[in-house]
């Protein structure tokens, strides 16, 4: 099912999802970034805002049009809804133990970019949870740090959406081609004012998405990364990265698929206690703490762990890469370290060693 909505139709779509009891979350312009928050109407979307990105660089900028999906991935990802940064697991007081879980809302994720659609599937494979209703926004505006095309995760939406939107603004007006991916998606679209899409609408959207594939700011080298990482354990290049890496962990926090957690206990003087879970990072010195000390004491060892897991051993664990090419780890690295460049450097080092 393909239909075309105008901006009013988009607003009605959000209203229908809310009427059905869903908490609709999507992109908003907030705190000089495109972040994710609850949407009450299409007016909450970041109309007319784009972004400029680069290694260690992210700035919002005014666009010359009113596009609402004219921005690449921001600092937040859908991970914060599927796998909250901190949550209480159990608490206790003088009356006993209490499960502290709030039931997760019935989410509708609105404006999910294809890289993040792939990330949601990878993350849910690990953390599970309730299936969100997903309205994807196909990518026609890749950013400077984007490389989803070379990871096979975009710019077209893959599996896992209920509705996929493709935004277009031209002399024909501001409109969205909406494609249903599930029967739930079709049902919702029948309740939204829309016209039937023409062959030209569909072809134009396909051309816009195909053109985006050629405008990615960078690409992951075309190599068997799993083999490369396995062969690079003793590469000299890890020391070169460590000279730049601050081991701050930003890359793991912004990554839409990094899922590691730490569990902490706290007590108070009234006899209460709480066990909570928080996001952790393999860049923390305590992350690899075993009896007697940490296993990965150097920055080189910690960066190697992160990259080797992300691009290599993730395949052994989960049957897929841990990277979707969203570029967040590049934009939000204070040292501007670029995972695509590090992969290329590892490859050169591997070749130089003649292995
Ligand atoms: S490793 Fe970097 S580019 Fe890949 S999914 Fe994580 S944040 Fe995105
Ligand atoms: S690669 Fe960058 S973001 Fe990641 S820990 Fe090192 S300095 Fe921080």
mmCIF file with all atom_site columns, C-alpha atoms and ligand atoms in Angstrom, residues 73 115-116 119 122 145-148 151 220 250-258 306-307 310-311 314 321-332 338-340, ligand 1:
data_model
loop_
_atom_site.group_PDB
_atom_site.id
_atom_site.type_symbol
_atom_site.label_atom_id
_atom_site.label_alt_id
_atom_site.label_comp_id
_atom_site.label_asym_id
_atom_site.label_entity_id
_atom_site.label_seq_id
_atom_site.pdbx_PDB_ins_code
_atom_site.Cartn_x
_atom_site.Cartn_y
_atom_site.Cartn_z
_atom_site.occupancy
_atom_site.B_iso_or_equiv
_atom_site.pdbx_formal_charge
_atom_site.auth_seq_id
_atom_site.auth_comp_id
_atom_site.auth_asym_id
_atom_site.auth_atom_id
_atom_site.pdbx_PDB_model_num
ATOM   1  C  CA  . UNK A 1 73  ? 21.459 10.894 13.188 1.00 0.00 ? 73  UNK A CA  1
ATOM   2  C  CA  . UNK A 1 115 ? 20.427 2.915  10.057 1.00 0.00 ? 115 UNK A CA  1
ATOM   3  C  CA  . UNK A 1 116 ? 18.480 3.139  13.308 1.00 0.00 ? 116 UNK A CA  1
ATOM   4  C  CA  . UNK A 1 119 ? 20.045 -0.858 15.070 1.00 0.00 ? 119 UNK A CA  1
ATOM   5  C  CA  . UNK A 1 122 ? 20.045 -5.693 16.522 1.00 0.00 ? 122 UNK A CA  1
ATOM   6  C  CA  . UNK A 1 145 ? 29.848 11.026 8.989  1.00 0.00 ? 145 UNK A CA  1
ATOM   7  C  CA  . UNK A 1 146 ? 27.214 8.616  7.594  1.00 0.00 ? 146 UNK A CA  1
ATOM   8  C  CA  . UNK A 1 147 ? 28.239 5.292  6.054  1.00 0.00 ? 147 UNK A CA  1
ATOM   9  C  CA  . UNK A 1 148 ? 25.125 3.093  6.427  1.00 0.00 ? 148 UNK A CA  1
ATOM   10 C  CA  . UNK A 1 151 ? 27.167 -1.471 6.086  1.00 0.00 ? 151 UNK A CA  1
ATOM   11 C  CA  . UNK A 1 220 ? 33.613 1.398  5.575  1.00 0.00 ? 220 UNK A CA  1
ATOM   12 C  CA  . UNK A 1 250 ? 31.270 8.692  24.355 1.00 0.00 ? 250 UNK A CA  1
ATOM   13 C  CA  . UNK A 1 251 ? 31.384 6.340  21.365 1.00 0.00 ? 251 UNK A CA  1
ATOM   14 C  CA  . UNK A 1 252 ? 29.716 3.554  23.347 1.00 0.00 ? 252 UNK A CA  1
ATOM   15 C  CA  . UNK A 1 253 ? 27.099 5.855  24.883 1.00 0.00 ? 253 UNK A CA  1
ATOM   16 C  CA  . UNK A 1 254 ? 25.953 7.262  21.535 1.00 0.00 ? 254 UNK A CA  1
ATOM   17 C  CA  . UNK A 1 255 ? 26.172 3.941  19.677 1.00 0.00 ? 255 UNK A CA  1
ATOM   18 C  CA  . UNK A 1 256 ? 22.631 2.663  19.033 1.00 0.00 ? 256 UNK A CA  1
ATOM   19 C  CA  . UNK A 1 257 ? 23.693 -0.966 19.492 1.00 0.00 ? 257 UNK A CA  1
ATOM   20 C  CA  . UNK A 1 258 ? 26.145 -0.869 22.440 1.00 0.00 ? 258 UNK A CA  1
ATOM   21 C  CA  . UNK A 1 306 ? 35.400 -2.045 21.406 1.00 0.00 ? 306 UNK A CA  1
ATOM   22 C  CA  . UNK A 1 307 ? 36.242 -2.168 17.706 1.00 0.00 ? 307 UNK A CA  1
ATOM   23 C  CA  . UNK A 1 310 ? 31.650 -4.138 17.199 1.00 0.00 ? 310 UNK A CA  1
ATOM   24 C  CA  . UNK A 1 311 ? 32.972 -5.216 13.800 1.00 0.00 ? 311 UNK A CA  1
ATOM   25 C  CA  . UNK A 1 314 ? 29.588 -9.513 17.247 1.00 0.00 ? 314 UNK A CA  1
ATOM   26 C  CA  . UNK A 1 321 ? 27.850 -6.795 12.558 1.00 0.00 ? 321 UNK A CA  1
ATOM   27 C  CA  . UNK A 1 322 ? 27.349 -4.558 15.594 1.00 0.00 ? 322 UNK A CA  1
ATOM   28 C  CA  . UNK A 1 323 ? 27.723 -1.443 13.428 1.00 0.00 ? 323 UNK A CA  1
ATOM   29 C  CA  . UNK A 1 324 ? 24.990 0.081  11.264 1.00 0.00 ? 324 UNK A CA  1
ATOM   30 C  CA  . UNK A 1 325 ? 27.039 3.015  9.936  1.00 0.00 ? 325 UNK A CA  1
ATOM   31 C  CA  . UNK A 1 326 ? 25.117 5.787  11.695 1.00 0.00 ? 326 UNK A CA  1
ATOM   32 C  CA  . UNK A 1 327 ? 28.331 7.771  12.258 1.00 0.00 ? 327 UNK A CA  1
ATOM   33 C  CA  . UNK A 1 328 ? 27.445 8.895  15.795 1.00 0.00 ? 328 UNK A CA  1
ATOM   34 C  CA  . UNK A 1 329 ? 30.694 7.571  17.280 1.00 0.00 ? 329 UNK A CA  1
ATOM   35 C  CA  . UNK A 1 330 ? 32.611 9.772  14.809 1.00 0.00 ? 330 UNK A CA  1
ATOM   36 C  CA  . UNK A 1 331 ? 30.638 12.966 15.380 1.00 0.00 ? 331 UNK A CA  1
ATOM   37 C  CA  . UNK A 1 332 ? 30.580 12.621 19.177 1.00 0.00 ? 332 UNK A CA  1
ATOM   38 C  CA  . UNK A 1 338 ? 36.758 7.694  12.863 1.00 0.00 ? 338 UNK A CA  1
ATOM   39 C  CA  . UNK A 1 339 ? 35.989 3.952  12.932 1.00 0.00 ? 339 UNK A CA  1
ATOM   40 C  CA  . UNK A 1 340 ? 36.097 3.789  9.102  1.00 0.00 ? 340 UNK A CA  1
HETATM 41 S  S1  . LIG B 2 .   ? 29.981 1.872  15.844 1.00 0.00 ? 1   LIG B S1  1
HETATM 42 FE FE1 . LIG B 2 .   ? 29.635 4.039  15.403 1.00 0.00 ? 1   LIG B FE1 1
HETATM 43 S  S2  . LIG B 2 .   ? 28.822 4.109  13.310 1.00 0.00 ? 1   LIG B S2  1
HETATM 44 FE FE2 . LIG B 2 .   ? 28.643 1.985  14.035 1.00 0.00 ? 1   LIG B FE2 1
HETATM 45 S  S3  . LIG B 2 .   ? 26.557 1.844  14.877 1.00 0.00 ? 1   LIG B S3  1
HETATM 46 FE FE3 . LIG B 2 .   ? 27.917 2.392  16.603 1.00 0.00 ? 1   LIG B FE3 1
HETATM 47 S  S4  . LIG B 2 .   ? 27.888 4.649  16.684 1.00 0.00 ? 1   LIG B S4  1
HETATM 48 FE FE4 . LIG B 2 .   ? 27.016 4.037  14.699 1.00 0.00 ? 1   LIG B FE4 1
#
